[in-house]
Amino acid sequence: MGEIYGIDLGTTNSCISVLKEGKPHTIPVDGSGIVPSVVSFDGKEILVGRKAWNRAAAFPEESIRSVKRLMGTVEKLTLGKNNYDPEDISAMILRYLCDEARDLEGCQVERVVITVPAYFSDAQRRATVEAGKRAGLTVERIINEPTAAALFYDHVSVVAEGAVDAKENAGEDIHALVYDLGGGTFDVSVLRIGEIIEVLASTGDTYLGGDDFDKRLVVRVLQQIKDTEGLDLTDHVPALARLSLVAERAKIALSNKALVRIQEAYIPAPKGKSCSVSMEFSREEFETLTKDLVDRTFVSVEKAMEEANLTPDKIDKVLLVGGMTRMPVISARLEQIFGAARLPAVDPDLSVANGAAIQGGIISGENCEQILVDVTPHTLSLETLSHSDDLLYECIPIIPRNTQIPVTRARTFLTTAYHQKAAELKVYQGESRDPKENTLIGKTMLELASAEAHCPILVEYSYDLNGMVRLVAEQKGYSRKTEVRIDSRNPQLFASQELEELEDEEENGEKGENRTAVNFVTRRARALIEKMEEGERRQALFNLLESYGKALREESDDVDRVEDQLLSFIEE
Ligand code: ADP
Ligand code: MG
């Protein structure tokens, strides 16, 4: 069977750990165990980790960084002459970690637990599992990073003598807030830690991290070069690559020092030239320059506490995760809110991988007692015809966000028309009532048996421990059923194939008796509305569509008349 390894597949850095005699142990890949999530092609072979990172500075165009930000998209990445999916690049990082771990530990790495930000969507989780598969690994579980961190901190506080506070001694549950600011993502979660670890709330920002802090500093250095050398390097890629390293180094130094000197020569400039820069930069200036970024994280902190329905005094521990939390202003601000005593000092870089290793131990039945409970990061809803004035279509939640997983929830919906031939089921992810503001992650058609209008359709969503979604829909009393596993990364493929089928049907079907065609009219009207500018004509179409929906629902004699009006409007 073999041990299950824990992998923190980070935007900037990755890390691999395994349990040894019940204790998590980080494998010192690349020396420190903190492995840059960078891939580079040197013309002959693909380099990963520290070597790739070293190369990336000089050859940014032959290197890939921060691929995690692209997970769940269909963007293609080029290395040498080959194109890759984000999953392929992540697979290279996973493969590298496992091969290096094998060489260092002398045992095969086959089964893994991989962590993702709590805020990762279904598509992003799915892509992460796919990356594991492409690396030839068995992904036993995807778990949320803050949950992994909490598992580790919990373990540390259980293991380290004296670290257990009175409440834990008394066997009471404690609440922890995990603040994770990494290279590319920010996550904040509120957990209840007791017999089991439960995520009460999690929120964050998948586009906020250390890279953004570096960029602020780069802009400042570019300005300095412009002032002193008269050179504008804003669009010069080699210069930007170099300066972002310089900026990151200065940022890290400012975590320990109040002042740094940025001194850099031979900065590449256009036409084979180079330039240099020398400037002093204080921690205070840096904090001012990035205050809005830090503020944004604290807006999320408040939101997470609100969702968990807790006030700061109810948070017993604040866990810092991610390299960026070494920036002093972050712990200072957390201390202001929660008090210094609630911030335990544990390495923010290794806790996620170590927690994943503990989870691996739990799965393989090693001597670990905690059980994980995770929650859904987004609301999953179904699109329906809206009954209110402001929207035509509306998302009705089936699984609200922050529901404990695994979960299966069902809800009954009604057909709109007599003899409706099919119902289109569109699964959305997101918090808005308006489908346009949410993400369509999948859809399917449920063929219907001939029935009265308002025939009940049971729609059931399941969300598994890896964050994957399954939909089952059934026309009650007619045993018509459909089931899909959603590939949220390719919704367009699904849509176009289906549209063709519908168009065929529309051509062949007769208006009036074929209500699928009728549905098609609504769909075309809706598409038109979306394209139209605000104005009288748009409002007129909207009103027509409303009365059409009403006529359908009430099965009034007006249906055909309104439908004709609608059709002639569309065809004008
Ligand atoms: P991720 O989880 O996104 O891979 P990490 O947790 O490894 O990211 O954090 C990486 C970020 O932390 C980078 O932006 C890096 O510059 C920053 N970082 C690392 N050490 C420090 C430090 N001492 N002070 C400030 N920032 C740091
Ligand atoms: Mg991280």
XYZ file of C-alpha atoms and ligand atoms in Angstrom:
600
model
C 0.000 0.000 0.000
C 2.693 2.505 0.974
C 2.462 5.727 2.890
C 0.278 8.592 1.825
C 2.274 11.766 1.281
C 0.925 15.250 1.876
C 1.565 17.864 -0.797
C 1.068 21.614 -0.528
C 0.925 22.559 -4.218
C 1.383 26.300 -3.825
C 1.260 29.182 -6.275
C 4.788 30.192 -5.405
C 6.178 27.294 -3.407
C 5.310 23.660 -2.933
C 6.189 21.272 -0.162
C 5.951 17.519 0.484
C 5.621 15.826 3.870
C 4.978 12.396 5.298
C 4.174 10.971 8.725
C 6.970 9.226 10.541
C 6.028 7.512 13.763
C 2.933 9.624 14.001
C 4.766 12.913 13.419
C 4.734 14.956 10.222
C 8.101 15.444 8.646
C 8.888 17.757 5.730
C 11.129 16.157 3.135
C 14.043 18.523 2.432
C 13.609 18.688 -1.350
C 15.790 21.480 -2.802
C 17.481 21.810 0.588
C 14.884 23.564 2.696
C 11.806 21.637 1.599
C 10.311 24.861 0.237
C 10.303 24.151 -3.486
C 9.582 26.959 -5.960
C 6.564 26.070 -8.122
C 8.501 26.983 -11.231
C 9.147 25.040 -14.436
C 11.719 26.038 -17.039
C 12.977 24.587 -20.330
C 16.689 24.977 -21.068
C 16.568 23.743 -24.669
C 17.289 20.166 -23.677
C 15.357 19.287 -20.584
C 12.628 20.536 -18.325
C 13.815 21.863 -14.979
C 11.595 22.137 -11.925
C 11.950 23.739 -8.495
C 14.969 25.737 -7.348
C 16.924 25.129 -10.598
C 14.006 26.352 -12.640
C 13.585 29.341 -10.349
C 17.241 30.297 -10.851
C 16.819 30.062 -14.591
C 13.491 31.881 -14.650
C 15.079 35.206 -13.738
C 17.252 35.260 -16.852
C 14.834 33.431 -19.133
C 11.320 34.387 -18.082
C 9.931 33.570 -21.512
C 11.191 29.982 -21.219
C 9.798 29.529 -17.727
C 6.424 29.177 -16.096
C 5.583 30.518 -12.661
C 2.331 30.750 -10.716
C 0.601 28.115 -12.842
C -1.814 27.576 -9.967
C -3.532 30.800 -10.961
C -4.459 29.158 -14.258
C -5.721 25.884 -12.831
C -9.268 25.260 -13.962
C -8.845 27.308 -17.132
C -8.186 25.989 -20.634
C -5.280 28.333 -21.236
C -2.329 26.780 -23.110
C 1.226 27.327 -21.917
C 4.318 27.063 -24.068
C 7.653 25.577 -23.069
C 10.158 25.103 -25.885
C 8.138 24.013 -28.889
C 5.428 22.273 -26.910
C 2.095 23.461 -25.614
C 0.846 22.370 -22.213
C -2.286 22.560 -20.114
C -1.980 24.087 -16.645
C -2.551 20.522 -15.381
C 0.564 19.312 -17.226
C 2.738 21.963 -15.629
C 1.345 21.204 -12.173
C 1.927 17.514 -12.906
C 5.609 18.276 -13.569
C 5.878 19.958 -10.172
C 4.139 17.036 -8.458
C 6.327 14.528 -10.279
C 9.450 16.431 -9.277
C 8.431 16.545 -5.603
C 7.680 12.822 -5.587
C 10.841 11.800 -7.450
C 13.022 13.897 -5.164
C 11.223 12.568 -2.099
C 11.765 9.022 -3.357
C 15.500 9.644 -3.808
C 15.825 11.244 -0.382
C 13.633 8.778 1.489
C 14.304 5.642 -0.527
C 10.650 4.726 -1.010
C 8.153 5.094 -3.812
C 5.602 7.884 -3.602
C 2.327 6.770 -5.151
C -0.541 7.938 -2.975
C -0.969 11.581 -2.070
C -3.229 14.114 -0.408
C -3.055 17.485 -2.182
C -4.176 20.765 -0.647
C -5.996 23.624 -2.405
C -7.155 27.047 -1.176
C -10.536 26.761 0.528
C -11.873 29.220 -1.991
C -10.936 27.059 -5.009
C -13.884 26.365 -7.287
C -14.993 23.012 -8.520
C -13.082 23.449 -11.794
C -9.888 24.313 -9.954
C -10.176 21.274 -7.681
C -10.927 19.047 -10.634
C -7.873 20.367 -12.461
C -5.756 19.625 -9.384
C -6.914 16.004 -9.315
C -6.181 15.789 -13.036
C -2.659 17.116 -12.460
C -2.130 14.341 -9.897
C -3.312 11.747 -12.402
C -1.045 13.107 -15.112
C 1.847 12.812 -12.666
C 0.963 9.130 -12.304
C -0.210 9.547 -8.713
C -3.256 8.334 -6.857
C -4.901 11.397 -5.349
C -6.520 10.059 -2.198
C -8.059 13.337 -1.190
C -8.096 17.039 -1.955
C -8.277 19.069 1.260
C -8.451 22.756 1.989
C -5.202 24.424 2.960
C -6.512 26.111 6.130
C -7.979 22.837 7.301
C -4.616 21.164 6.764
C -2.892 23.962 8.644
C -5.294 23.566 11.544
C -4.706 19.828 11.628
C -1.026 20.507 11.940
C -1.329 23.223 14.581
C -3.674 20.984 16.467
C -1.147 18.210 16.272
C 1.633 20.537 17.417
C -0.376 21.755 20.371
C -1.222 18.200 21.319
C 2.363 17.051 20.979
C 4.189 20.064 22.433
C 4.009 19.985 26.170
C 2.792 23.156 27.777
C 1.246 24.462 24.594
C -2.170 23.214 25.483
C -4.280 25.900 27.044
C -6.843 25.502 29.762
C -9.821 25.270 27.453
C -8.328 22.426 25.483
C -7.397 20.697 28.700
C -10.988 20.944 29.780
C -11.933 19.172 26.567
C -13.874 22.146 25.226
C -14.021 23.070 21.562
C -11.874 25.986 20.491
C -12.273 28.355 17.555
C -9.398 29.144 15.255
C -9.025 31.660 12.495
C -6.577 30.696 9.757
C -5.076 33.654 7.917
C -3.179 32.435 4.858
C -1.427 34.947 2.651
C 0.784 33.222 0.094
C 2.305 34.221 -3.218
C -0.892 34.340 -5.226
C -3.909 33.625 -3.074
C -5.406 34.801 0.156
C -7.596 32.598 2.316
C -9.232 33.113 5.644
C -11.186 30.450 7.440
C -12.850 30.041 10.780
C -12.643 26.573 12.270
C -14.033 24.799 15.263
C -11.490 22.399 16.661
C -12.683 19.664 18.968
C -13.089 15.943 18.499
C -13.340 16.850 14.863
C -12.178 19.904 12.943
C -15.029 21.748 11.359
C -14.797 24.653 8.903
C -17.429 27.168 9.964
C -16.667 29.655 7.221
C -14.107 30.269 4.562
C -13.603 33.109 2.169
C -10.755 34.943 0.491
C -9.376 36.150 -2.775
C -7.808 33.923 -5.428
C -6.086 36.952 -6.930
C -4.319 38.487 -3.963
C -0.878 37.516 -2.732
C 2.802 38.324 -2.386
C 3.155 38.838 -6.155
C 0.910 41.885 -5.841
C 3.113 43.316 -3.089
C 6.188 42.737 -5.263
C 4.532 44.509 -8.185
C 3.921 47.623 -6.083
C 7.594 47.761 -5.283
C 8.540 47.152 -8.923
C 6.460 50.169 -9.943
C 8.330 52.248 -7.360
C 11.727 51.066 -8.666
C 10.683 51.686 -12.282
C 9.793 55.225 -11.291
C 13.203 55.675 -9.674
C 14.946 54.446 -12.858
C 12.867 56.821 -14.906
C 13.776 59.726 -12.629
C 17.496 59.016 -12.458
C 18.281 57.385 -15.823
C 15.474 58.728 -17.963
C 14.579 55.184 -19.030
C 11.065 53.809 -19.176
C 11.284 50.059 -18.622
C 7.564 49.566 -17.958
C 7.143 47.266 -20.958
C 10.582 45.679 -21.059
C 10.000 42.079 -20.034
C 13.605 41.126 -19.108
C 13.875 44.199 -16.872
C 10.559 43.432 -15.209
C 11.592 39.839 -14.536
C 14.795 40.990 -12.897
C 13.114 43.747 -10.922
C 10.448 41.467 -9.566
C 13.204 39.336 -8.018
C 14.832 42.459 -6.637
C 11.512 43.608 -5.236
C 10.764 40.267 -3.634
C 14.180 40.193 -1.992
C 13.682 43.702 -0.633
C 10.202 42.808 0.617
C 11.514 39.766 2.474
C 14.370 41.814 3.964
C 11.858 44.392 5.187
C 10.223 41.719 7.320
C 13.350 41.795 9.493
C 14.730 45.270 8.918
C 13.247 48.733 9.013
C 15.236 49.886 5.989
C 16.741 48.247 2.906
C 19.003 49.494 0.189
C 17.982 48.382 -3.256
C 21.144 48.365 -5.291
C 21.133 46.689 -8.634
C 23.388 47.016 -11.657
C 23.137 45.622 -15.199
C 19.387 45.798 -15.299
C 18.527 44.869 -18.895
C 17.221 47.744 -20.976
C 16.094 47.819 -24.638
C 18.629 47.694 -27.485
C 21.137 45.648 -25.494
C 21.715 48.456 -23.030
C 21.623 48.188 -19.282
C 21.119 50.467 -16.340
C 21.388 50.498 -12.586
C 19.426 51.672 -9.621
C 20.261 52.535 -6.068
C 17.697 53.596 -3.540
C 16.706 53.242 0.068
C 13.353 51.976 1.006
C 11.789 51.810 4.425
C 9.357 49.350 5.914
C 7.048 52.252 6.589
C 7.036 53.293 2.923
C 6.416 49.716 1.905
C 3.516 49.428 4.313
C 1.978 52.612 2.937
C 2.467 51.386 -0.617
C 0.642 48.139 0.094
C -1.862 49.225 2.733
C -4.869 48.703 0.471
C -3.779 45.111 -0.217
C -3.531 44.357 3.486
C -6.845 46.148 4.073
C -8.499 43.884 1.542
C -7.443 40.839 3.514
C -9.022 42.293 6.635
C -12.304 42.883 4.866
C -12.297 39.125 4.237
C -11.367 38.445 7.867
C -14.477 40.330 8.987
C -16.608 38.563 6.431
C -15.407 35.151 7.578
C -16.211 35.959 11.206
C -19.616 37.270 10.225
C -20.342 34.085 8.331
C -19.219 31.990 11.258
C -21.323 34.217 13.503
C -18.441 34.856 15.874
C -16.950 37.988 17.390
C -13.152 38.370 17.775
C -13.265 37.494 21.475
C -14.649 34.074 20.547
C -11.547 33.249 18.462
C -9.121 31.332 20.649
C -6.288 31.015 18.163
C -5.157 32.812 15.047
C -3.029 30.647 12.787
C -0.674 32.336 10.366
C -0.012 30.501 7.124
C 1.953 31.537 4.040
C 5.302 33.278 3.625
C 3.695 36.714 3.433
C 2.483 36.502 7.027
C 6.077 37.124 8.047
C 5.437 40.751 7.116
C 5.237 42.371 10.570
C 2.248 44.587 9.819
C 0.097 41.505 9.326
C 0.668 39.979 12.726
C 0.474 43.466 14.255
C -2.973 44.033 12.818
C -4.157 40.571 13.784
C -2.880 41.235 17.317
C -4.839 44.474 17.432
C -8.022 42.558 16.722
C -7.442 39.316 18.581
C -4.704 40.032 21.129
C -1.091 38.864 20.980
C -1.681 35.829 23.169
C -3.838 34.220 20.520
C -1.109 34.068 17.868
C 1.011 30.937 18.348
C 4.415 30.949 16.668
C 4.725 28.075 14.245
C 6.453 27.964 10.860
C 3.940 29.366 8.371
C 5.615 27.661 5.404
C 5.418 23.997 6.319
C 2.161 23.677 8.214
C -0.036 23.005 5.177
C 2.046 20.129 3.788
C 2.462 18.715 7.278
C -1.289 18.866 7.834
C -1.846 17.101 4.517
C 0.526 14.363 5.696
C -1.532 14.017 8.874
C -4.655 13.691 6.730
C -2.815 11.025 4.703
C -2.115 9.205 7.959
C -5.772 9.374 8.930
C -6.796 7.858 5.593
C -4.279 5.034 5.791
C -5.351 4.300 9.352
C -2.300 5.491 11.195
C -2.588 6.600 14.732
C -4.239 9.984 14.254
C -7.525 10.780 15.852
C -8.960 13.823 14.146
C -11.553 13.609 11.414
C -11.865 16.329 8.824
C -15.037 18.161 8.016
C -14.881 20.510 5.073
C -17.413 22.893 3.586
C -18.500 23.945 0.110
C -16.728 27.143 -0.908
C -19.498 28.408 -3.240
C -23.237 28.173 -3.470
C -24.421 25.710 -6.113
C -27.690 26.701 -7.694
C -30.059 25.914 -10.540
C -31.232 28.457 -13.083
C -35.005 28.937 -13.229
C -37.468 31.375 -14.755
C -37.717 34.237 -12.310
C -40.979 35.342 -10.749
C -39.717 38.778 -9.835
C -39.559 41.939 -11.917
C -35.860 42.651 -11.891
C -34.653 39.398 -13.411
C -35.744 37.117 -16.187
C -33.844 34.123 -14.907
C -32.854 33.461 -11.382
C -30.448 31.131 -9.569
C -32.138 29.076 -6.862
C -29.596 27.659 -4.377
C -29.550 23.913 -3.854
C -26.372 23.637 -1.790
C -25.586 26.929 0.002
C -21.967 27.879 0.508
C -20.285 26.736 3.697
C -22.357 23.540 3.874
C -20.460 20.613 5.360
C -19.313 18.085 2.784
C -19.862 15.428 1.586
C -23.423 16.541 1.035
C -26.406 15.641 -1.098
C -29.285 18.081 -1.325
C -32.408 18.003 -3.463
C -35.114 20.473 -4.368
C -38.292 20.224 -6.400
C -38.899 22.470 -9.395
C -41.933 22.732 -11.674
C -42.165 22.640 -15.441
C -43.610 25.753 -17.052
C -45.570 24.351 -19.969
C -48.115 21.734 -20.835
C -46.452 18.867 -22.739
C -43.053 20.356 -22.117
C -40.622 18.053 -23.881
C -37.481 18.819 -21.988
C -36.086 20.830 -19.156
C -32.720 22.450 -19.420
C -30.803 22.166 -16.168
C -28.024 24.669 -15.709
C -25.766 24.409 -12.694
C -24.316 27.685 -11.465
C -21.666 28.373 -8.882
C -21.677 31.705 -7.052
C -23.552 33.862 -4.619
C -25.719 36.035 -6.874
C -29.401 35.595 -7.763
C -28.517 36.754 -11.250
C -27.085 33.892 -13.343
C -25.018 36.380 -15.342
C -22.991 37.165 -12.237
C -22.329 33.515 -11.417
C -20.272 30.858 -13.182
C -22.027 28.257 -15.271
C -20.252 25.022 -14.397
C -22.372 22.530 -16.275
C -25.677 21.780 -17.849
C -27.819 18.973 -19.151
C -31.197 18.284 -20.718
C -33.812 16.195 -19.002
C -36.129 14.668 -21.607
C -39.653 14.762 -20.249
C -42.620 12.488 -20.644
C -45.740 14.256 -21.782
C -47.422 15.823 -18.755
C -49.397 18.750 -17.409
C -47.648 22.011 -16.685
C -46.220 22.337 -13.165
C -45.078 18.736 -13.249
C -42.516 18.310 -10.428
C -38.886 17.676 -11.251
C -36.583 16.633 -8.472
C -33.085 18.016 -8.841
C -30.370 16.622 -6.623
C -26.806 17.870 -6.275
C -24.035 15.967 -4.556
C -20.765 17.495 -3.539
C -18.066 15.001 -2.580
C -15.015 15.264 -0.369
C -12.890 16.322 -3.314
C -15.302 19.105 -4.161
C -16.694 17.438 -7.301
C -20.298 17.913 -8.310
C -22.843 15.348 -9.503
C -26.346 16.202 -10.642
C -29.296 13.821 -10.768
C -32.678 15.009 -12.041
C -35.911 13.109 -12.190
C -39.382 13.822 -13.500
C -41.491 12.646 -10.605
C -44.006 9.927 -11.401
C -42.679 9.320 -14.920
C -39.340 7.693 -14.122
C -37.513 9.966 -16.520
C -34.062 10.480 -15.103
C -30.759 12.012 -16.051
C -27.429 12.083 -14.308
C -24.277 14.046 -15.063
C -20.869 14.531 -13.613
C -19.983 18.043 -14.430
C -16.886 18.944 -16.360
C -16.905 22.582 -15.498
C -13.813 23.274 -17.561
C -15.563 22.602 -20.868
C -19.051 24.044 -20.602
C -18.967 25.437 -24.159
C -18.545 22.014 -25.750
C -21.586 20.836 -23.950
C -23.560 23.889 -24.946
C -22.832 23.856 -28.658
C -23.658 20.197 -29.116
C -26.893 20.694 -27.330
C -27.780 23.817 -29.260
C -27.444 21.947 -32.531
C -29.849 19.318 -31.283
C -32.264 22.009 -30.290
C -32.003 23.804 -33.585
C -32.837 20.559 -35.376
C -35.808 20.146 -33.162
C -36.939 23.665 -33.784
C -36.865 23.146 -37.532
C -38.754 19.878 -37.385
C -41.088 20.608 -34.533
C -44.402 22.316 -34.966
C -45.033 25.464 -33.103
C -47.653 25.217 -30.404
C -47.606 21.537 -29.747
C -43.883 21.406 -29.358
C -43.006 23.311 -26.227
C -39.317 22.653 -26.584
C -39.479 24.952 -29.538
C -41.384 27.318 -27.316
C -38.550 27.207 -24.832
C -36.266 27.964 -27.670
C -38.200 31.153 -28.351
C -37.616 32.302 -24.778
C -33.998 31.494 -25.092
C -33.585 33.503 -28.255
C -35.477 36.403 -26.754
C -33.263 36.308 -23.735
C -30.096 36.210 -25.832
C -31.386 39.224 -27.737
C -32.128 41.128 -24.539
C -28.619 40.521 -23.350
C -27.245 42.036 -26.539
C -29.560 45.047 -26.648
C -28.792 48.477 -25.254
C -30.962 49.774 -22.422
C -33.967 51.505 -23.892
C -37.599 51.344 -24.884
C -37.217 48.506 -27.343
C -35.392 46.379 -24.835
C -38.007 47.098 -22.210
C -40.752 46.201 -24.708
C -39.140 42.839 -25.423
C -38.644 42.257 -21.740
C -42.326 42.958 -21.053
C -43.383 40.680 -23.875
C -41.241 37.917 -22.496
C -42.698 38.436 -19.052
C -46.255 38.153 -20.294
C -45.265 35.121 -22.309
C -43.837 33.460 -19.198
C -47.003 34.363 -17.315
C -49.239 33.027 -20.083
C -47.265 29.780 -20.098
C -47.489 29.382 -16.365
C -51.203 30.066 -16.350
C -51.764 28.028 -19.508
C -53.900 30.885 -20.744
C -55.398 31.063 -24.231
C -53.078 33.960 -24.913
C -50.005 31.785 -25.272
C -50.071 31.507 -29.051
C -50.820 35.178 -29.577
C -48.005 36.350 -27.297
C -45.693 33.803 -28.813
C -46.360 35.170 -32.292
C -45.684 38.694 -31.090
C -42.474 37.550 -29.493
C -41.357 35.704 -32.617
C -42.024 38.616 -34.912
C -40.150 40.894 -32.513
C -37.151 38.574 -32.580
C -37.206 38.214 -36.345
C -37.476 41.943 -37.052
P 2.072 29.973 -1.842
O 1.298 29.288 -0.780
O 1.230 30.897 -2.652
O 2.906 29.090 -2.682
P 3.986 30.818 0.127
O 3.225 30.558 1.357
O 5.154 29.980 -0.164
O 3.070 30.955 -1.124
O 4.404 32.342 0.190
C 5.133 32.889 -0.815
C 5.136 34.375 -0.646
O 5.643 34.713 0.639
C 6.005 35.042 -1.667
O 5.358 36.188 -2.173
C 7.223 35.406 -0.854
O 7.875 36.532 -1.387
C 6.628 35.701 0.485
N 7.581 35.611 1.580
C 8.385 34.577 1.893
N 9.115 34.872 2.964
C 8.770 36.131 3.341
C 9.185 37.007 4.387
N 10.118 36.651 5.268
N 8.582 38.226 4.449
C 7.655 38.601 3.578
N 7.239 37.816 2.581
C 7.785 36.606 2.463
Mg 0.292 28.240 0.469
